[in-house]
Amino acid sequence: MKKLFLLTSCLTLLSLVLSSCAPAAAPAPAPKQTAAVPAPQKPAAQATTAAPAATPKPAGDEPRYGGILKQAAYRDEATFDLHTAGRSLVADQAGPGFSGLLQYDPRDGRKVMPDLAESYEISADGKKVTFRLRKNVKWHDGKPFTSEDVKFNFDRWMKPPEGVIITRKEIAAPVDRVETPDASTVEVYLKYPSPFFIAGIALISAAMLPPQYLKDHKTMEYTVLGTGPFKLKKYVRSVSVEFVKNADYFIPGRPYLDGFVQYMLPDRTARFAAFRTGQVVTMYTSSHNLTASSSELLRREMSDKVGVARFPGMVIGLVYMNVTRPPFNDLRVRQAVDMALDRKKVMDVVEGRGEITGPMMQGAWGLSADELLKRPGYRGVTAGDVERAKALLAEAGHPRGFPAEAMIYDAYTAQMSFVQDQLKAIGIDVQIKMVDTATMEKRYLARDYALSVYLPGQPIDEPDLYLTSYVTGGGRNYTGFQDKQIDDWYKEQSQTMDVAKRKEIVVSIQRKILDLAPVAVLYHHLYESPYWKTVRGFYPEKQLGGFNNVKRQDIWLAK
């Protein structure tokens, strides 16, 4: 099957480092979107992807060149390596410097469109994908981008250097080998037809990273050397990251902006003050942006100048239990924890901006609310549930409960405090220990923790991504959980092209995960992302949780 893509144009501290922006009217936030990316069907002959529709603009409103986009985030990250980092903030901070073979349409987060590859072809048997690369693309250091660079990246995903963990290695799981018949052609041979491969290649997690740097370094560290619309100008740890326009960018006329800067403001009050006063005009798309009261204030007092987009995030709140060591290696203990957590009350913690969920969010692949509400913990926690949980702990040898250290970083204090309070009722004394994100990652990988709360996000609503956390050796399997039947089901669904059959398998996996409880699923988070209406070509509700459309090449600033 041939798919030919048509190219398209597609606070005090802060005041010391920011100059005022001149905020003023952009498209109003779109209605609540369904964030699911439909699973691809088996390719049909000669299907063609149409060019995305033109961006709607107010009458007489044409893009302007120039200006610096100023954004606030709550912290910085431990790396700019898009292959090894699993968090969306890394994508948001490093993304302006990189490109992938394909990308998601900024105006429709469910559509794949060209990037470094101007087209691709899928063979009739679905086991060979041929990418045709753009010509005359350059890395930021001036070196030509060629098919050999693509092969290097596939090799890194498939066989990473010792000590390097590829977080979303499932992107390359179907790949058997990669061949480069010439400088602008890449042939990817798959072990089996994959419903996920093209969707995965379009993720920022599959960005092309520079062989000329990685041949001498294991990871990108804090280096941004890509082919993207912006070049890294300066990075100051815990202060800011700054980009300038790439004059040699391969899309004619892009980017519109002269640059982009993101400021790290860990205090939510200071972050909101910076936004409200126009010192920054957007915020990193995350669950940490606004309190409900701040959101209401913007809508009530500043709706003529500011928009607030509300949409489903791709984040699910989880209580991790380390199943590789006592006491959470005992199923009865994990089941006791799971049934003692009241999912109705956790909505108060997130100020109503959440909904119940299983291992995948409700919608294309997830379990229905009706089914979930029949389970203990989801339907509320009764006195009988508490007694049953205590009985399970007693059967496991803990009639008086036990103490448990809980590792978190500061963004999840409210969620962990909720868990601490809930588990007290069944005799588990949760002792909270705060760590930084780098320490947390190391301890997750080493399984050096007992209990934790984390809100992992995914770029798209895709079973290969969400469910790998419960597969033996999965990229984000931080609990150490193993189950042969789940492993076998995961492999089967990953190779099933029929959507209905695939969903049957995916549903079975989720039910068994809930029964075996390597995690306690808390909720699916709804996002609110504020922006000044001077920011045009910005579609936060299409970003699917902050991972995609982070290059900012189409954003411009109105007067």
Coordinates of C-alpha atoms in Angstrom, one line a residue:
M1 CA 0.0 0.0 0.0
K2 CA 1.3 3.4 -0.8
K3 CA 0.6 6.4 1.4
L4 CA 1.8 9.7 -0.1
F5 CA 1.7 12.6 2.2
L6 CA 1.1 16.0 0.8
L7 CA 3.4 18.6 2.4
T8 CA 1.6 21.4 4.2
S9 CA 2.5 24.6 5.9
C10 CA 1.5 23.3 8.6
L11 CA 6.8 36.5 40.7
T12 CA 9.4 38.4 41.7
L13 CA 12.1 35.9 40.5
L14 CA 10.5 35.8 37.1
S15 CA 10.5 39.5 36.7
L16 CA 14.3 39.5 36.9
V17 CA 14.6 37.4 33.8
L18 CA 11.5 38.2 31.8
S19 CA 10.6 41.2 29.8
S20 CA 6.9 41.8 29.5
C21 CA 4.9 40.2 26.7
A22 CA 2.2 42.2 24.9
P23 CA -0.7 39.8 25.3
A24 CA -4.1 40.5 23.2
A25 CA -7.5 36.9 19.9
A26 CA -7.0 33.3 19.0
P27 CA -9.3 30.5 18.3
A28 CA -11.4 29.6 21.4
P29 CA -10.6 26.2 23.0
A30 CA -12.1 23.4 21.1
P31 CA -14.8 21.2 22.7
K32 CA -13.6 18.3 24.7
Q33 CA -11.9 15.8 22.4
T34 CA -11.6 12.1 22.4
A35 CA -7.9 11.6 22.6
A36 CA -7.8 8.1 21.2
V37 CA -5.8 7.3 18.1
P38 CA -7.8 4.7 16.1
A39 CA -5.9 1.5 15.6
P40 CA -4.9 1.1 12.0
Q41 CA -6.7 -1.5 9.9
K42 CA -4.8 -3.9 7.6
P43 CA -3.6 -1.6 4.7
A44 CA -5.8 -1.4 1.6
A45 CA -4.4 -0.8 -1.8
Q46 CA -3.7 2.7 -2.9
A47 CA -5.0 4.5 0.2
T48 CA -4.0 8.2 0.2
T49 CA -3.7 10.5 3.1
A50 CA -5.3 13.9 2.3
A51 CA -3.5 17.1 3.2
P52 CA -4.7 18.6 6.5
A53 CA -7.3 21.3 6.3
A54 CA -6.1 24.9 6.4
T55 CA -5.9 26.4 9.9
P56 CA -9.0 28.5 10.6
K57 CA -8.1 32.1 11.2
P58 CA -10.0 35.2 12.1
A59 CA -10.8 37.4 9.0
G60 CA -7.8 39.3 8.0
D61 CA -5.6 37.5 10.5
E62 CA -2.4 36.4 8.8
P63 CA 0.7 34.8 10.5
R64 CA 3.4 37.3 11.6
Y65 CA 7.1 36.6 11.8
G66 CA 9.1 37.5 14.9
G67 CA 8.8 37.5 18.7
I68 CA 9.8 35.1 21.4
L69 CA 7.3 32.7 22.8
K70 CA 7.6 32.6 26.6
Q71 CA 6.3 29.7 28.6
A72 CA 6.3 28.5 32.2
A73 CA 7.0 24.9 33.4
Y74 CA 7.1 23.6 37.0
R75 CA 10.7 22.2 36.8
D76 CA 13.3 21.0 34.3
E77 CA 14.4 17.4 33.5
A78 CA 17.3 15.0 34.0
T79 CA 18.1 14.7 30.3
F80 CA 17.2 16.0 26.8
D81 CA 17.4 12.5 25.3
L82 CA 14.0 11.8 23.8
H83 CA 14.7 8.0 23.5
T84 CA 15.6 7.4 27.1
A85 CA 13.2 9.8 28.8
G86 CA 9.6 8.8 29.4
R87 CA 8.1 12.0 30.6
S88 CA 6.4 14.6 28.5
L89 CA 8.3 17.5 30.0
V90 CA 11.5 16.3 28.3
A91 CA 9.6 16.3 25.0
D92 CA 8.3 19.8 25.7
Q93 CA 11.7 21.2 26.6
A94 CA 13.9 19.5 23.9
G95 CA 11.2 19.0 21.2
P96 CA 11.7 22.3 19.4
G97 CA 15.2 21.1 18.3
F98 CA 14.2 17.7 16.8
S99 CA 12.3 16.1 14.0
G100 CA 11.1 12.5 13.3
L101 CA 10.3 10.6 10.2
L102 CA 6.6 11.4 10.7
Q103 CA 4.7 13.6 13.1
Y104 CA 1.2 14.2 14.4
D105 CA -0.8 17.0 12.8
P106 CA -0.8 20.0 15.2
R107 CA -4.5 20.6 14.3
D108 CA -5.6 17.0 14.8
G109 CA -3.6 14.9 17.2
R110 CA -5.0 11.7 15.7
K111 CA -3.6 12.2 12.2
V112 CA -0.1 11.3 11.0
M113 CA 1.7 13.6 8.6
P114 CA 5.1 14.1 7.0
D115 CA 8.2 15.3 8.8
L116 CA 11.7 14.1 7.7
A117 CA 10.0 11.5 5.5
E118 CA 7.9 13.0 2.7
S119 CA 6.1 9.7 2.1
Y120 CA 6.1 6.0 3.0
E121 CA 4.9 2.8 1.4
I122 CA 3.6 -0.4 3.1
S123 CA 3.9 -3.6 1.3
A124 CA 0.9 -5.8 0.5
D125 CA 1.8 -8.2 3.3
G126 CA 2.3 -5.4 5.8
K127 CA 5.9 -6.5 6.6
K128 CA 8.0 -3.9 4.7
V129 CA 7.8 -0.1 5.1
T130 CA 9.7 2.1 2.8
F131 CA 10.4 5.7 3.8
R132 CA 11.3 8.4 1.2
L133 CA 13.3 11.1 2.9
R134 CA 13.3 14.8 2.1
K135 CA 16.5 15.9 0.4
N136 CA 18.8 18.7 1.5
V137 CA 17.9 18.4 5.2
K138 CA 20.8 19.4 7.5
W139 CA 21.5 18.8 11.2
H140 CA 22.1 21.9 13.3
D141 CA 25.8 21.4 12.9
G142 CA 25.5 21.6 9.1
K143 CA 26.0 17.9 8.4
P144 CA 23.6 16.4 5.8
F145 CA 20.8 14.2 7.2
T146 CA 20.7 10.8 5.3
S147 CA 19.2 7.3 5.5
E148 CA 22.3 6.1 7.5
D149 CA 21.3 8.5 10.3
V150 CA 17.8 6.8 10.3
K151 CA 19.4 3.3 10.5
F152 CA 21.6 4.4 13.4
N153 CA 18.5 5.5 15.3
F154 CA 16.7 2.2 14.7
D155 CA 19.8 0.3 15.7
R156 CA 19.9 2.3 19.0
W157 CA 16.3 1.4 19.7
M158 CA 16.8 -2.2 19.0
K159 CA 20.2 -2.7 20.6
P160 CA 20.9 0.2 22.9
P161 CA 24.4 0.6 24.4
E162 CA 25.0 -1.0 27.7
G163 CA 23.4 0.9 30.5
V164 CA 21.0 2.8 28.2
I165 CA 17.3 2.2 28.8
I166 CA 15.0 3.0 25.8
T167 CA 11.8 3.9 27.5
R168 CA 9.5 3.3 24.5
K169 CA 11.4 0.4 23.0
E170 CA 8.1 -1.1 21.9
I171 CA 8.2 1.4 18.9
A172 CA 10.9 -0.8 17.3
A173 CA 9.7 -4.1 18.7
P174 CA 8.2 -5.3 15.3
V175 CA 11.4 -4.4 13.4
D176 CA 13.5 -7.2 12.0
R177 CA 16.1 -5.2 10.1
V178 CA 16.7 -1.8 8.4
E179 CA 18.3 -1.3 4.9
T180 CA 19.4 1.9 3.2
P181 CA 19.6 1.4 -0.6
D182 CA 20.4 5.1 -1.1
A183 CA 20.8 8.3 0.9
S184 CA 17.2 9.2 0.8
T185 CA 15.5 5.7 1.1
V186 CA 15.0 3.6 4.2
E187 CA 13.5 0.1 4.1
V188 CA 12.2 -1.2 7.4
Y189 CA 11.5 -5.0 7.4
L190 CA 9.0 -6.1 10.1
K191 CA 8.8 -9.4 11.8
Y192 CA 5.0 -9.2 11.6
P193 CA 2.4 -6.7 10.4
S194 CA 2.0 -4.2 13.2
P195 CA -1.1 -2.0 14.1
F196 CA 1.1 0.3 16.0
F197 CA 4.3 0.8 14.0
I198 CA 3.4 3.9 11.9
A199 CA 1.6 5.5 14.9
G200 CA 4.8 4.9 17.0
I201 CA 7.2 6.3 14.4
A202 CA 5.2 9.5 14.5
L203 CA 5.9 10.1 18.2
I204 CA 8.4 12.6 19.4
S205 CA 9.9 9.6 21.3
A206 CA 11.0 8.4 17.9
A207 CA 12.8 11.6 17.0
M208 CA 16.0 11.3 15.0
L209 CA 19.0 11.9 17.2
P210 CA 22.5 12.7 15.9
P211 CA 24.9 9.8 15.3
Q212 CA 27.8 12.2 15.2
Y213 CA 27.1 13.0 18.9
L214 CA 25.9 9.6 20.2
K215 CA 28.9 7.7 18.8
D216 CA 31.0 9.4 21.5
H217 CA 28.3 9.7 24.2
K218 CA 25.8 7.2 25.6
T219 CA 23.0 9.7 25.8
M220 CA 22.2 13.2 24.7
E221 CA 22.6 14.5 28.2
Y222 CA 21.7 18.3 27.9
T223 CA 22.6 18.6 24.3
V224 CA 20.1 19.5 21.6
L225 CA 21.6 18.7 18.1
G226 CA 18.8 17.9 15.8
T227 CA 17.1 18.9 12.5
G228 CA 14.2 20.8 14.1
P229 CA 12.9 24.4 13.7
F230 CA 14.9 25.8 16.6
K231 CA 18.4 25.5 17.8
L232 CA 19.4 25.4 21.5
K233 CA 20.8 28.8 22.5
K234 CA 21.3 28.4 26.3
Y235 CA 20.3 26.0 29.1
V236 CA 20.6 27.1 32.7
R237 CA 19.8 24.2 35.1
S238 CA 16.6 24.9 37.1
V239 CA 16.2 28.4 35.5
S240 CA 15.4 28.3 31.8
V241 CA 16.0 26.7 28.4
E242 CA 16.2 29.0 25.4
F243 CA 16.0 28.3 21.6
V244 CA 16.6 30.5 18.6
K245 CA 15.2 30.1 15.1
N246 CA 16.9 27.6 12.8
A247 CA 17.5 29.6 9.5
D248 CA 18.2 26.3 7.7
Y249 CA 15.0 24.5 8.7
F250 CA 13.7 22.3 5.9
I251 CA 10.2 23.7 5.9
P252 CA 10.2 26.9 3.8
G253 CA 8.8 29.9 5.7
R254 CA 9.0 28.2 9.1
P255 CA 9.3 28.8 12.0
Y256 CA 7.4 32.1 12.5
L257 CA 9.0 32.8 15.9
D258 CA 12.5 34.2 16.4
G259 CA 12.8 32.0 19.5
F260 CA 11.2 30.1 22.4
V261 CA 12.1 30.2 26.1
Q262 CA 10.7 28.1 28.9
Y263 CA 11.2 29.2 32.5
M264 CA 11.2 26.7 35.4
L265 CA 8.9 28.0 38.2
P266 CA 8.3 25.2 40.7
D267 CA 6.0 27.3 42.8
R268 CA 2.4 27.0 41.4
T269 CA 1.4 30.4 42.8
A270 CA 4.4 32.2 41.2
R271 CA 3.7 30.3 37.9
F272 CA 0.1 31.5 37.8
A273 CA 1.1 35.0 38.7
A274 CA 3.6 35.0 35.8
F275 CA 0.9 33.9 33.4
R276 CA -1.8 36.2 34.7
T277 CA 0.4 39.2 34.3
G278 CA 1.5 38.2 30.8
Q279 CA 5.1 37.6 31.6
V280 CA 4.6 34.2 30.1
V281 CA 1.9 33.5 27.6
T282 CA 1.5 29.7 27.8
M283 CA 2.2 26.9 30.3
Y284 CA 3.6 23.5 29.7
T285 CA 0.7 21.2 29.1
S286 CA 0.4 19.1 32.3
S287 CA -1.7 18.1 35.3
H288 CA 0.3 20.7 37.3
N289 CA -0.9 23.9 35.6
L290 CA -3.9 25.3 37.4
T291 CA -6.0 24.9 40.5
A292 CA -9.7 24.8 39.9
S293 CA -10.0 28.3 41.5
S294 CA -7.3 29.7 39.2
S295 CA -9.0 28.3 36.2
E296 CA -12.3 29.8 37.2
L297 CA -10.6 33.2 37.9
L298 CA -9.2 33.2 34.3
R299 CA -12.6 32.4 32.8
R300 CA -14.4 34.9 34.9
E301 CA -12.1 37.9 34.8
M302 CA -9.8 37.5 31.7
S303 CA -11.8 35.6 29.1
D304 CA -11.4 38.4 26.6
K305 CA -7.6 38.0 26.7
V306 CA -7.0 34.4 27.9
G307 CA -8.3 31.0 26.8
V308 CA -8.3 27.8 28.9
A309 CA -8.4 24.6 27.0
R310 CA -9.8 21.6 28.8
F311 CA -9.3 18.1 27.4
P312 CA -8.5 14.5 28.3
G313 CA -4.8 14.1 29.3
M314 CA -3.0 10.9 28.6
V315 CA -2.1 10.5 32.2
I316 CA -3.3 7.8 34.6
G317 CA -2.6 8.1 38.4
L318 CA -1.1 4.9 39.8
V319 CA 0.0 3.5 43.1
Y320 CA 3.1 1.4 42.4
M321 CA 3.8 -1.6 44.6
N322 CA 7.1 -3.3 44.3
V323 CA 6.1 -6.9 43.7
T324 CA 9.7 -8.2 43.8
R325 CA 10.0 -8.0 47.6
P326 CA 7.9 -8.2 50.8
P327 CA 5.3 -7.2 51.7
F328 CA 4.0 -6.4 48.2
N329 CA 5.1 -9.6 46.6
D330 CA 2.0 -11.1 48.3
L331 CA -1.1 -10.8 46.2
R332 CA -3.3 -10.5 49.3
V333 CA -1.5 -7.4 50.4
R334 CA -1.8 -5.8 47.0
Q335 CA -5.5 -6.6 46.8
A336 CA -6.0 -5.2 50.3
V337 CA -4.4 -1.9 49.2
D338 CA -6.5 -1.8 46.0
M339 CA -9.8 -2.3 47.8
A340 CA -9.0 0.3 50.5
L341 CA -8.6 3.2 48.1
D342 CA -11.8 5.1 47.5
R343 CA -11.8 6.3 43.8
K344 CA -14.7 8.5 44.4
K345 CA -12.9 10.5 47.1
V346 CA -9.7 10.8 45.1
M347 CA -11.7 13.1 42.7
D348 CA -11.6 15.7 45.5
V349 CA -7.8 15.6 45.4
V350 CA -7.8 16.5 41.7
E351 CA -10.6 19.0 42.2
G352 CA -13.0 17.1 40.0
R353 CA -10.7 17.0 37.0
G354 CA -10.5 13.3 36.7
E355 CA -12.5 10.2 36.0
I356 CA -12.3 6.5 37.0
T357 CA -10.3 4.3 34.8
G358 CA -8.6 0.9 34.5
P359 CA -5.1 0.4 33.1
M360 CA -6.2 2.3 29.9
M361 CA -8.5 5.2 29.9
Q362 CA -12.2 4.8 29.0
G363 CA -12.9 5.0 25.3
A364 CA -11.4 3.1 22.4
W365 CA -9.6 0.5 24.5
G366 CA -10.4 1.0 28.2
L367 CA -12.9 -0.8 30.5
S368 CA -16.3 0.9 30.8
A369 CA -17.4 2.9 33.9
D370 CA -20.2 0.4 34.4
E371 CA -17.7 -2.5 34.7
L372 CA -15.3 -0.6 36.9
L373 CA -18.0 0.6 39.4
K374 CA -18.7 -3.1 40.2
R375 CA -15.2 -3.5 41.7
P376 CA -14.2 -2.7 45.4
G377 CA -12.6 0.7 45.7
Y378 CA -14.2 2.0 42.5
R379 CA -17.8 1.8 43.9
G380 CA -16.6 3.5 47.1
V381 CA -15.1 1.9 50.2
T382 CA -17.6 0.4 52.7
A383 CA -17.0 -0.8 56.3
G384 CA -17.2 -4.3 54.8
D385 CA -14.5 -3.5 52.3
V386 CA -12.2 -2.2 55.1
E387 CA -12.8 -5.4 57.2
R388 CA -12.1 -7.6 54.1
A389 CA -8.9 -5.7 53.4
K390 CA -7.8 -6.2 57.1
A391 CA -8.6 -9.9 56.8
L392 CA -6.5 -10.2 53.7
L393 CA -3.6 -8.6 55.5
A394 CA -4.0 -11.0 58.4
E395 CA -4.0 -13.9 56.0
A396 CA -0.7 -12.6 54.6
G397 CA 0.8 -12.5 58.1
H398 CA 0.1 -8.8 59.0
P399 CA -2.8 -8.8 61.5
R400 CA -1.7 -5.4 62.8
G401 CA -0.7 -4.0 59.5
F402 CA 2.8 -2.8 58.8
P403 CA 4.8 0.4 58.0
A404 CA 5.7 1.2 54.4
E405 CA 8.0 3.8 53.0
A406 CA 6.5 5.6 50.0
M407 CA 8.8 7.3 47.5
I408 CA 7.5 10.3 45.6
Y409 CA 8.6 13.6 44.2
D410 CA 6.9 16.9 45.1
A411 CA 4.4 17.0 42.2
Y412 CA 2.5 14.1 43.7
T413 CA 2.3 15.1 47.3
A414 CA -1.5 15.5 47.3
Q415 CA -2.1 12.0 45.8
M416 CA 0.3 10.4 48.2
S417 CA -1.2 12.1 51.2
F418 CA -4.6 10.7 50.0
V419 CA -3.1 7.2 49.8
Q420 CA -1.5 7.6 53.2
D421 CA -4.8 8.6 54.8
Q422 CA -6.8 5.8 53.1
L423 CA -4.4 3.0 54.0
K424 CA -4.3 4.1 57.7
A425 CA -7.8 2.6 58.0
I426 CA -6.4 -0.9 57.3
G427 CA -3.3 -0.6 59.5
I428 CA -0.7 0.3 56.8
D429 CA 1.4 3.2 58.2
V430 CA 2.7 5.0 55.1
Q431 CA 5.8 7.1 55.6
I432 CA 6.4 9.5 52.8
K433 CA 9.9 10.1 51.5
M434 CA 10.5 12.9 49.0
V435 CA 13.2 12.5 46.3
D436 CA 14.1 14.3 43.1
T437 CA 13.1 12.9 39.7
A438 CA 16.6 11.6 38.8
T439 CA 16.7 9.6 42.1
M440 CA 13.2 8.4 41.6
E441 CA 14.0 7.1 38.1
K442 CA 17.1 5.3 39.3
R443 CA 15.3 3.7 42.2
Y444 CA 12.4 2.6 39.9
L445 CA 14.8 0.9 37.6
A446 CA 16.6 -0.8 40.4
R447 CA 13.3 -1.7 42.1
D448 CA 14.7 0.0 45.2
Y449 CA 11.4 1.2 46.8
A450 CA 8.3 -0.3 48.4
L451 CA 5.4 2.0 47.5
S452 CA 5.1 5.0 45.3
V453 CA 2.6 7.2 43.5
Y454 CA 3.3 8.2 39.9
L455 CA 1.3 9.7 37.0
P456 CA 2.9 8.2 33.9
G457 CA 1.7 9.7 30.6
Q458 CA 1.6 8.3 27.1
P459 CA 1.7 10.2 23.8
I460 CA -1.4 8.4 22.3
D461 CA -4.1 6.0 23.5
E462 CA -2.3 2.9 22.3
P463 CA -2.3 -0.6 24.0
D464 CA 1.4 -1.3 23.0
L465 CA 2.3 1.8 25.1
Y466 CA 0.1 1.6 28.1
L467 CA 0.3 -2.1 28.7
T468 CA 4.0 -2.6 28.3
S469 CA 4.2 -1.5 32.0
Y470 CA 2.8 -4.9 32.9
V471 CA 4.9 -7.0 30.6
T472 CA 8.0 -8.9 31.7
G473 CA 10.9 -6.6 30.8
G474 CA 8.6 -3.8 29.6
G475 CA 10.1 -0.4 29.1
R476 CA 8.2 1.1 32.1
N477 CA 7.6 -1.9 34.2
Y478 CA 8.7 -0.3 37.5
T479 CA 6.9 -2.8 39.7
G480 CA 8.8 -5.9 38.6
F481 CA 5.4 -7.6 37.8
Q482 CA 5.5 -10.8 35.7
D483 CA 2.6 -12.9 34.4
K484 CA 3.1 -15.3 31.5
Q485 CA -0.5 -15.1 30.3
I486 CA -0.4 -11.3 30.2
D487 CA 2.9 -11.5 28.3
D488 CA 1.4 -13.9 25.8
W489 CA -1.8 -11.8 25.4
Y490 CA 0.3 -8.6 25.0
K491 CA 2.3 -10.2 22.2
E492 CA -0.9 -11.4 20.5
Q493 CA -2.7 -8.1 20.6
S494 CA 0.5 -6.3 19.3
Q495 CA 0.2 -8.5 16.1
T496 CA -3.5 -8.4 15.7
M497 CA -4.6 -6.0 12.9
D498 CA -8.4 -6.5 13.4
V499 CA -9.5 -3.8 15.8
A500 CA -12.4 -5.8 17.3
K501 CA -10.3 -8.9 18.0
R502 CA -7.5 -6.7 19.3
K503 CA -9.8 -5.0 21.8
E504 CA -11.0 -8.3 23.1
I505 CA -7.5 -9.2 24.0
V506 CA -6.7 -5.8 25.4
V507 CA -9.8 -5.9 27.7
S508 CA -8.7 -9.4 29.0
I509 CA -5.3 -8.0 29.8
Q510 CA -6.7 -5.1 31.8
R511 CA -9.1 -7.3 33.8
K512 CA -6.3 -9.6 34.8
I513 CA -4.1 -6.6 35.7
L514 CA -6.8 -5.3 38.1
D515 CA -7.2 -8.8 39.6
L516 CA -3.4 -9.2 40.2
A517 CA -3.0 -5.6 41.3
P518 CA 0.7 -4.8 40.7
V519 CA -0.6 -1.2 40.8
A520 CA -3.7 0.4 42.2
V521 CA -5.2 2.6 39.5
L522 CA -6.5 5.9 40.9
Y523 CA -7.9 8.0 38.1
H524 CA -7.5 9.4 34.6
H525 CA -6.5 13.1 34.7
L526 CA -8.2 15.8 32.7
Y527 CA -6.0 18.7 31.7
E528 CA -6.5 22.4 31.7
S529 CA -4.0 24.5 29.6
P530 CA -4.2 28.3 29.7
Y531 CA -2.9 30.6 26.9
W532 CA -3.0 34.2 26.0
K533 CA -5.0 34.8 22.9
T534 CA -2.1 36.5 21.2
V535 CA -0.6 33.0 20.7
R536 CA -1.8 31.7 17.4
G537 CA -1.3 28.3 15.7
F538 CA -1.3 26.8 19.2
Y539 CA -3.6 23.9 19.9
P540 CA -3.0 22.5 23.4
E541 CA -6.0 20.3 23.4
K542 CA -4.5 18.4 20.4
Q543 CA -1.2 17.7 22.1
L544 CA -2.4 14.6 23.8
G545 CA -0.8 15.2 27.1
G546 CA 2.2 17.3 26.1
F547 CA 4.1 14.7 24.1
N548 CA 3.2 15.6 20.5
N549 CA 3.3 18.7 18.4
V550 CA 6.0 20.3 20.6
K551 CA 8.2 21.8 17.8
R552 CA 6.2 25.1 17.8
Q553 CA 7.1 25.7 14.1
D554 CA 3.6 27.0 13.3
I555 CA 3.1 29.2 16.3
W556 CA 3.1 32.9 15.9
L557 CA 2.3 35.9 18.0
A558 CA -0.3 38.5 17.2
K559 CA -0.1 42.1 18.3

